[in-house]
Structure formats: structure tokens, C-alpha cells
Coordinates of C-alpha atoms in Angstrom, one line a residue:
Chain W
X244 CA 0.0 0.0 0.0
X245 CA 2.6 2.5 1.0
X246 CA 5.0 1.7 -2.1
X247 CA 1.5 2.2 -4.2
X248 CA 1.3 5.7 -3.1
X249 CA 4.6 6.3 -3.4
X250 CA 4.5 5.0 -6.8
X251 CA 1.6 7.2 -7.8
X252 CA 3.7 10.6 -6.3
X253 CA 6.9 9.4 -8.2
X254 CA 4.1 9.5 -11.5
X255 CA 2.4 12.7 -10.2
X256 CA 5.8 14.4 -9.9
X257 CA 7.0 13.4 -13.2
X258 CA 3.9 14.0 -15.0
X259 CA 4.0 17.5 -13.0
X260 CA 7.9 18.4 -13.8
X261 CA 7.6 17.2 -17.8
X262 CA 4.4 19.5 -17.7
X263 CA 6.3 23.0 -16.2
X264 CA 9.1 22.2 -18.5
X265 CA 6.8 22.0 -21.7
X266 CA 5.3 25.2 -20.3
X267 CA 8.3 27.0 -20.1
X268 CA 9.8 25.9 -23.3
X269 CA 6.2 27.0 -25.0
X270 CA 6.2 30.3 -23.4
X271 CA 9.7 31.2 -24.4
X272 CA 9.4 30.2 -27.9
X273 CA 6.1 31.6 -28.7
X274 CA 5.6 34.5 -30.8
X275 CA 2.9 35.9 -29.9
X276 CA 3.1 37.7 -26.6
X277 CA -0.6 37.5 -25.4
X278 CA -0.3 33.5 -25.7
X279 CA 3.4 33.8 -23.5
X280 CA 1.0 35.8 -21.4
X281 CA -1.6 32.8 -21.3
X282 CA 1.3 30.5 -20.8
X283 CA 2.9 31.9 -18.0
X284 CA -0.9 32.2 -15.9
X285 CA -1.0 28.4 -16.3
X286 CA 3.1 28.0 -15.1
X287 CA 2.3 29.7 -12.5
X288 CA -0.5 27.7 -11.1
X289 CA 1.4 24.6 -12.1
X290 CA 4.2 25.9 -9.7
X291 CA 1.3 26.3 -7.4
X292 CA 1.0 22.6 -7.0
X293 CA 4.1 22.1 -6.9
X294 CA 5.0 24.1 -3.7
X295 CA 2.4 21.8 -2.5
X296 CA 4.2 19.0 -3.3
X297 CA 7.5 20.1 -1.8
X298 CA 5.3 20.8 1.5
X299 CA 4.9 24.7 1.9
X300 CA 1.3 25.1 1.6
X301 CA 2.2 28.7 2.2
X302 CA 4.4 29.6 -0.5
X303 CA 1.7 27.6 -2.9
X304 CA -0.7 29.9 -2.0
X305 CA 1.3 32.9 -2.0
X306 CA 2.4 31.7 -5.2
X307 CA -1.0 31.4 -6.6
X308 CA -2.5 34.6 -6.0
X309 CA 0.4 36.4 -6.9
X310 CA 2.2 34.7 -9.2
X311 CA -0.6 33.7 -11.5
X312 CA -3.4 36.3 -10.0
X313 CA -1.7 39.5 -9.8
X314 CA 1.3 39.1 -12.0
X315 CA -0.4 37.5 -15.5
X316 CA -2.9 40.4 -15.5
X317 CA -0.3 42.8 -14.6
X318 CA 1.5 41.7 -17.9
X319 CA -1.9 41.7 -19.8
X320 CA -2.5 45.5 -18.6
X321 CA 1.0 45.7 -19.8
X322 CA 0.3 44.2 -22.7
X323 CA -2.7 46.2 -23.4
X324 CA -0.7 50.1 -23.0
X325 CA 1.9 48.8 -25.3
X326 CA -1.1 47.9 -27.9
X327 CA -2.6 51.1 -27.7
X328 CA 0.4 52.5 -29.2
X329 CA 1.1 50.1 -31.9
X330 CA -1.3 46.9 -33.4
X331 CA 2.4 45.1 -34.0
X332 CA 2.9 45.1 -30.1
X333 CA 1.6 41.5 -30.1
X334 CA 4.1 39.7 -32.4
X335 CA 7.0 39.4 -31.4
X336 CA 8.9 40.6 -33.9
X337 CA 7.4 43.3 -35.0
X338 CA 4.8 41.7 -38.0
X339 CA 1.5 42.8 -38.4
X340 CA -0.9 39.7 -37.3
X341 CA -2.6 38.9 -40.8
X342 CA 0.0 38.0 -43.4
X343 CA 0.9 40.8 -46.1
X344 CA -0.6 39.6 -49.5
X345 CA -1.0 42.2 -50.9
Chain I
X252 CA -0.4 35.8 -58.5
X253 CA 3.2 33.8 -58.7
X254 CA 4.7 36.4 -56.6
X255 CA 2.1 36.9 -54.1
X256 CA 2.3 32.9 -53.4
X257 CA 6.1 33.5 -53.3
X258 CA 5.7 36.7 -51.0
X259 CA 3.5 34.3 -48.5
X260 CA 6.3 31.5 -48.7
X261 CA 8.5 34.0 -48.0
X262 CA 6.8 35.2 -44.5
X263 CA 6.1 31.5 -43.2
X264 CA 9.8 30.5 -44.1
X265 CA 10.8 33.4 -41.7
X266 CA 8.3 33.2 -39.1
X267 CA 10.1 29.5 -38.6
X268 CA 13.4 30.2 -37.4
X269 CA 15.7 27.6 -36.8
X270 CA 17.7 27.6 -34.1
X271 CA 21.0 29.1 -34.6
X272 CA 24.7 28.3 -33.3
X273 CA 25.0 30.2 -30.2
X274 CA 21.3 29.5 -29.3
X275 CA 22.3 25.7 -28.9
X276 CA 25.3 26.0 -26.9
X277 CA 23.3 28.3 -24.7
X278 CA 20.7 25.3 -24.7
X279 CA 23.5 22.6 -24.2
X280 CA 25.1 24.7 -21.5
X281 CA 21.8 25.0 -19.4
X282 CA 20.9 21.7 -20.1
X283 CA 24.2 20.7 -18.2
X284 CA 23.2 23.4 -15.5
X285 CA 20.4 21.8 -14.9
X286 CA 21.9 18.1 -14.7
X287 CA 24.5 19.4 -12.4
X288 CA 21.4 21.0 -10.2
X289 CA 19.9 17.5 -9.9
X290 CA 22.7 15.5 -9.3
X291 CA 23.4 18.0 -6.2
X292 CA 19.7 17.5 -5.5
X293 CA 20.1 14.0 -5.2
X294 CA 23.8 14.1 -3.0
X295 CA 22.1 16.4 -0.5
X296 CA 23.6 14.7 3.2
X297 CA 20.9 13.0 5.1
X298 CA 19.5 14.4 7.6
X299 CA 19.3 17.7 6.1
X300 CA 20.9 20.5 8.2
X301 CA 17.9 22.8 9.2
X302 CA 16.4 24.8 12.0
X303 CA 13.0 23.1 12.6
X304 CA 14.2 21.6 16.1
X305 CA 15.3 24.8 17.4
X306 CA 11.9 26.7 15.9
X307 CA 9.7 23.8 17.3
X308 CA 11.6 25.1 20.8
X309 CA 11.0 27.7 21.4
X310 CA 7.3 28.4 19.2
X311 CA 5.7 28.5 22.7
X312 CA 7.5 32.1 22.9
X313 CA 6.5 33.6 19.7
X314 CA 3.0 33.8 20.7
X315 CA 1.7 32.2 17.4
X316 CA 1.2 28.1 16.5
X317 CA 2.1 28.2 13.3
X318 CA 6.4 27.9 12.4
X319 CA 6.1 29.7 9.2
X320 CA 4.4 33.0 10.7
X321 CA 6.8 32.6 14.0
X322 CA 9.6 32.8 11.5
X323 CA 8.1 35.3 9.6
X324 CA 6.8 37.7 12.0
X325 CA 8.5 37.0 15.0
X326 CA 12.2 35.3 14.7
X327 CA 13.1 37.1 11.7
X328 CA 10.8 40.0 11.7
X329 CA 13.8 42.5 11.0
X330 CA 13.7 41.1 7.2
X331 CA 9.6 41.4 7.1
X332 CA 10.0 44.7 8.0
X333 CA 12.4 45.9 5.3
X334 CA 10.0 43.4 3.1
X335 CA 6.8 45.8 3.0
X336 CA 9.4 48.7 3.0
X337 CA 10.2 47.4 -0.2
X338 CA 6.9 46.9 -1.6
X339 CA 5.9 50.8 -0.4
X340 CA 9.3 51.5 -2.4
X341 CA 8.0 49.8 -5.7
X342 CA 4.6 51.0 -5.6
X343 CA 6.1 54.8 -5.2
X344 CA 8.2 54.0 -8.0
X345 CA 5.4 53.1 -10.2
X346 CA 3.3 55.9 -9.3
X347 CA 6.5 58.5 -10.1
X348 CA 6.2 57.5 -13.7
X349 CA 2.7 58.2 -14.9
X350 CA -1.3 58.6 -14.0
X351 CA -3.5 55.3 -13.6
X352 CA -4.6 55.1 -17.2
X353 CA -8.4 54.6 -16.2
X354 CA -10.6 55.0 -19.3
X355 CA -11.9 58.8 -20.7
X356 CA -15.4 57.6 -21.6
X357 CA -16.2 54.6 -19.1
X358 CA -18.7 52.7 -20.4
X359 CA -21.9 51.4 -17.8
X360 CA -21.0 48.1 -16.4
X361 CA -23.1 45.2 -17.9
X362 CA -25.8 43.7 -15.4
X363 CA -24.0 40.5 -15.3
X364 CA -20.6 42.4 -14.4
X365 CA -22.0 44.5 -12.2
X366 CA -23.7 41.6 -9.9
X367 CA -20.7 39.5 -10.1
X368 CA -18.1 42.0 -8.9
X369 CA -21.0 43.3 -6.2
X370 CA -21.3 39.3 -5.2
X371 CA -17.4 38.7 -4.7
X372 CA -16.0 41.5 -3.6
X373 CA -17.5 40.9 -0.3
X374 CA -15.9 37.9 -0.6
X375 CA -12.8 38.2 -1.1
X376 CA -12.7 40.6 1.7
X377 CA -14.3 37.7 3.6
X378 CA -11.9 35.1 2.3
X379 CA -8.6 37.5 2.6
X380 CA -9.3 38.4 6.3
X381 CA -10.2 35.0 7.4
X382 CA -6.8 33.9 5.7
X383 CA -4.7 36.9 7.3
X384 CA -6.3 35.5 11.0
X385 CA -5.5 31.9 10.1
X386 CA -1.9 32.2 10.0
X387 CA -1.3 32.2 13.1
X388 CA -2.0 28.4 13.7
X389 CA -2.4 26.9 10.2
X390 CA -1.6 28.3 6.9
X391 CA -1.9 31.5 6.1
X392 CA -0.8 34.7 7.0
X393 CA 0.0 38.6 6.2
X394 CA 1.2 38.1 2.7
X395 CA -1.5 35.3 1.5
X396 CA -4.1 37.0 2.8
X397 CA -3.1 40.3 1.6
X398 CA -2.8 38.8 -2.1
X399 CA -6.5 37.2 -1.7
X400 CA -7.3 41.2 -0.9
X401 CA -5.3 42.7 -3.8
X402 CA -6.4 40.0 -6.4
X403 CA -10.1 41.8 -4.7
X404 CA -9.0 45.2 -5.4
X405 CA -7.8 44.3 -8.9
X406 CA -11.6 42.9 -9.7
X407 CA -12.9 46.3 -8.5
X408 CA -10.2 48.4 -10.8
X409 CA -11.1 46.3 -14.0
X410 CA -15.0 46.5 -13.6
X411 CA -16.1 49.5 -15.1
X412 CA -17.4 51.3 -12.0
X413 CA -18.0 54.7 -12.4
X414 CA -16.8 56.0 -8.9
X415 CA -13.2 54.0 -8.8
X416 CA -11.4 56.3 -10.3
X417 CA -12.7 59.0 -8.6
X418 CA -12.1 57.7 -5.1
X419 CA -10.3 59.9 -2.9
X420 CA -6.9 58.5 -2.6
X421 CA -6.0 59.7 0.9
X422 CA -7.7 56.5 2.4
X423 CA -5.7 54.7 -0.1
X424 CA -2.4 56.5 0.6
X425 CA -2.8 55.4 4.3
X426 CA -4.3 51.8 3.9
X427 CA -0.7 51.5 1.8
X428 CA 1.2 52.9 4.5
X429 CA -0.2 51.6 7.5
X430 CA 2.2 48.2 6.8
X431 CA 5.0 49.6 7.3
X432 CA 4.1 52.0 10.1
X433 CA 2.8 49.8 12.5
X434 CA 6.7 47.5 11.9
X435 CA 8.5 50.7 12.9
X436 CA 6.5 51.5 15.6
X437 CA 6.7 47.9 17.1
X438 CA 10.1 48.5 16.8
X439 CA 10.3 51.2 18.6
X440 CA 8.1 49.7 21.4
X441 CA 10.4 46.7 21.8
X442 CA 13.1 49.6 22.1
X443 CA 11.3 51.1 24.8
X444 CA 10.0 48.1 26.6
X445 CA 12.4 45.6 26.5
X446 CA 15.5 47.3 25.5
X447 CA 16.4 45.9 21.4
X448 CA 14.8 46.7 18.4
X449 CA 11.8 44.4 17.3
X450 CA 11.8 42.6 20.8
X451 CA 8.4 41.0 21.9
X452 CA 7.6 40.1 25.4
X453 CA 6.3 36.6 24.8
X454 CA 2.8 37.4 27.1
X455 CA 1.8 39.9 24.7
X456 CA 3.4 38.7 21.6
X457 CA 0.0 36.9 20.1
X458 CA -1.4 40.9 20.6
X459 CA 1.4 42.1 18.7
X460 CA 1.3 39.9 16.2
X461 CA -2.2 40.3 15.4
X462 CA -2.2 43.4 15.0
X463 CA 1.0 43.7 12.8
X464 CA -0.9 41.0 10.7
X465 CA -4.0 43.1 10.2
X466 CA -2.2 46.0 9.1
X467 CA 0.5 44.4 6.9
X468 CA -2.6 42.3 5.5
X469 CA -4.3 45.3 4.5
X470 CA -1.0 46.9 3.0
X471 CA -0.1 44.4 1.1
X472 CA -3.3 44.1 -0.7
X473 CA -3.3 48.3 -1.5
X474 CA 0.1 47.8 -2.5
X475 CA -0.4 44.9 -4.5
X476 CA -3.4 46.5 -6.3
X477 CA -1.7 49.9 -6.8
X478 CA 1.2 47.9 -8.9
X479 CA -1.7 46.7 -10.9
X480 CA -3.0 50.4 -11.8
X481 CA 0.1 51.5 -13.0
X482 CA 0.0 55.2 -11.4
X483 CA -0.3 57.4 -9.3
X484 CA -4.1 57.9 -8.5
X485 CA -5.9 60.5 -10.2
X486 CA -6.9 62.5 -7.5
X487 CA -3.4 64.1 -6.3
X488 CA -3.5 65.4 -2.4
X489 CA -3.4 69.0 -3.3
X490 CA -6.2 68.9 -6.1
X491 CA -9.9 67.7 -6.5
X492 CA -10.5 64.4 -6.6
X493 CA -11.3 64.0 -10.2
X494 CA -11.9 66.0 -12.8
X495 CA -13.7 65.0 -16.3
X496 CA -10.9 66.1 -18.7
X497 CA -7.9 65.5 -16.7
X498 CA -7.3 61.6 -18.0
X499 CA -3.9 62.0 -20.6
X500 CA -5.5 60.8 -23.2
X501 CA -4.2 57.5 -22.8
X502 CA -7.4 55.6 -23.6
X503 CA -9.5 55.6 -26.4

């Protein structure tokens, strides 16, 4: 019974880990910054359960409000005054988001 | 309609870079980073050297049950205090840059907003409080609670209420700095009382404690939110509150 459970946190863990690494590798390569955005909200809760795994239910929590409740919207609001200059704030390098055809 | 095909072909092959030399040693070199991080991981000397026993000790004195807020608030109170020091330092860096760009023409709330933001706010109040009490015997605390109360504030600021940006922001200015206030003058207490800086008798320290937990709570959460408007409030000390045509034209 006890190696069970320890079995299934050894899967959880992994599962978890592979997870925040795919997260991070998607937000740093993506090119469009509202989706990075996006990305880094759902790291951030991610890491959430993670704390909880390394036993600090305090951090997790800490982590969750502000690290996925304060900070992703504080980017998006960030997001948003750097938009209102230029459409081409989005991309990340500099495109306009349809394609030129014309 | 050749070149237009070979214009598109064009964009997608640059839109996929590949990546280039110095971008995969930079990948092979973290890579090994992180392989030399969990080898160490791994090696770490059992039983790991820490200062539970000695917290466990002596919690009795702290006048709290829980070790993380004895740690935090009591043992090494010194670095909470310069803590929420700091966070009054960023928020009066982000409010010497611009004005809170709140819209020109704000639009009526729809019902559904409205009743929703009405309905949680007292919530979150509810929730962030309750959290701020808890730390002192289970999890919880000044800072969590104080986040449940910014993520709160932040609701109110995005909702398209008509009378947020007009608040005055004197009660704000003192919510923000009552944190940070109540840390020095409990360390001027323990000064006066028992004779070092930050020193709490361990009768009254659950009194103390409480109260430094209310008001960091409450800080925090200001503080928190304030980051989130991105300026100083409208309503400066010196003028009226708010005035129709004073936004910078930020908004559309």
C-alpha cells in the first residue's frame, strides 16, 4: 500500500515536472506575446501545485495569488498600454498579425 | 499571382526560425546546468541541516502556532520589515512614472458584471481576512491573505465602475502605509519596553502579532493592487478628486 502511493507521487511528480518544463519551453518560444501571457498564468499555477508538493502550503498559496493572479494580469495590462500605441505590439517581432498579400 | 504565393512562402519560411549556433550551446550549456542541479539534489547529506528543532523550541515564545508566521513575523521579523518597506518602495516607483490610465469615456458596467463584482467582492474581503487570522495556527498569513485582498482590489479596478477612479486617494495612501508603520512603531516599542529593536515580550506577543498581521494584510493588498493600476491615483492630495478632462489621453 505504501510503495503504491509512493508509486503514484513518483508518476504525479513526473507528469508534473515534464508539464512546467513544456510550459516554459512554449512560453519562451512563442511568438505571440498575449499567448506567452496565457502560458505563464498556467506555469504559474502549475508551480502552485508544486510548492504543494514540496510541502509549503504557504508559498503555494502565495504563489497562486500572486504569481498567476496579480502578476499575469499585470502583464496583460502591460500588454494592453503597449497595444494602444502600436497593433504590432503582439508579435514578437514586429509583424503585423494577418499575413501581407497584398 | 506567382509572386504573391512566393511573398506568402516568404513570411512563413521566416516566421520559422531555426535555431541558430550560439542558441544551442546556450541550450547545451543549461541543459548541463540543470543536470549538475539535480545530481546535487540528489547528494544532498541526510539528515538535512535545518532549524526546525530549534523553531519547534521555542514556538511557545513567539506567541503564534504556526512555524512559518513565528519565522516570519517574529524570529526574523527584521527582514519582514524591510520586506513591505520594499513593496511601499516599488509602488512609489510606479506611481513617479505616470497617471492610472483609467478610461476617458467609461462605459456602464453590464448587469452580469456588475452583480458579479458586487457578489465577490464581499468575498474576497471575507476570504482574505479570514486567511490573514489563520496564519497564526495553520496556513496562512499577512502576505497570502493580503494577495486574496489585492487579487479583490484588482476585480474592483477592471469593472467598469464609475466612482473608482474617482475615489479619494488619501484613504488609499494610508491603507498603503499603515504596513509599514505599525513594523516601525513595534520596533520602537520593543526599544522602549524591553530594551532591542523588534523585541516582543512573549505574554503579549500573540497581541502584537495580530495586529501587525491586520495592518501588513491590508498593505499588502493596496500595495499589491496599486502595482496593478500603473499610477499614481488620479486625485493628487493637493487637487480635486477628479476631474472630467484630466485623463492623458491615454485611452480611447
Amino acid at each position: 500500500m505504501d510503495a503504491g502511493l509512493t508509486y503514484i507521487y513518483t508518476c504525479f511528480d513526473i507528469v508534473l515536472s515534464a508539464a512546467l518544463l513544456w510550459l516554459a519551453w512554449q512560453l519562451l518560444r512563442s511568438t505571440d506575446i498575449f499567448k506567452a501571457i496565457i502560458f505563464f498564468i498556467c506555469f504559474g499555477l502549475l508551480m502552485s501545485i508544486a510548492w504543494v508538493r514540496m510541502h509549503a502550503p504557504d508559498v503555494a498559496l502565495a504563489e497562486a495569488a500572486i504569481g498567476a493572479g496579480l502578476t499575469g494580469p499585470l502583464f496583460l495590462a502591460a500588454l494592453r498600454r503597449m497595444e494602444l500605441g502600436s497593433r504590432k505590439e503582439r508579435r514578437i517581432d514586429g509583424k503585423e498579425e494577418r499575413s501581407e498579400d497584398e | 499571382m506567382v509572386r504573391r504565393n512566393e511573398a506568402k512562402m516568404n513570411n512563413r519560411h521566416q516566421t520559422k526560425k531555426r535555431l541558430s549556433g550560439l542558441l544551442w550551446t546556450l541550450l547545451l550549456l543549461t541543459i548541463f546546468l540543470a543536470g549538475l542541479l539535480i545530481w546535487t539534489v540528489l547528494n544532498i547529506p541526510r539528515p538535512l541541516p535545518s532549524l526546525s528543532r530549534e523553531t519547534a523550541e521555542y514556538l511557545a515564545m513567539s506567541g503564534v502556532n504556526n512555524p512559518v508566521t513565528a519565522v516570519l513575523l517574529n524570529f526574523r521579523g527584521y527582514d519582514t520589515m524591510l520586506e513591505v518597506m520594499v513593496f511601499l518602495l516599488g509602488a512609489m516607483t510606479v506611481w513617479s512614472i505616470t497617471h492610472a490610465p483609467f478610461p476617458a469615456r467609461v462605459a456602464n458596467p453590464s448587469p452580469v458584471q456588475a452583480t458579479a463584482v458586487r457578489l465577490l467582492t464581499p468575498l474576497v474581503c471575507l476570504i482574505g481576512g479570514y486567511l490573514i487570522w489563520q496564519g497564526a495556527y495553520q496556513t496562512g498569513g499577512a502576505f497570502q491573505g493580503g494577495a486574496v485582498l489585492s487579487a479583490g482590489v484588482v476585480l474592483l479596478l477592471i469593472s467598469d465602475f464609475i466612482w473608482v477612479p474617482r475615489m479619494h486617494s488619501l484613504p488609499l495612501r494610508l491603507g498603503m502605509a499603515v504596513g509599514p508603520l505599525l513594523f516601525v512603531i513595534l520596533a520602537i516599542w520593543g526599544v522602549i519596553t524591553e530594551g532591542s529593536l523588534l523585541k516582543l515580550s512573549p505574554e503579549n506577543a500573540w497581541a502584537y502579532l495580530l495586529f501587525l498581521e491586520a495592518g501588513c494584510g491590508i498593505s499588502i493588498g493596496l500595495t499589491l493592487a496599486a502595482f496593478f493600476a500603473g499610477g499614481r491615483p488620479l486625485g493628487d492630495l493637493r487637487e480635486e478628486p477628479y476631474k472630467a478632462d484630466q485623463d492623458d489621453g491615454e485611452e480611447g
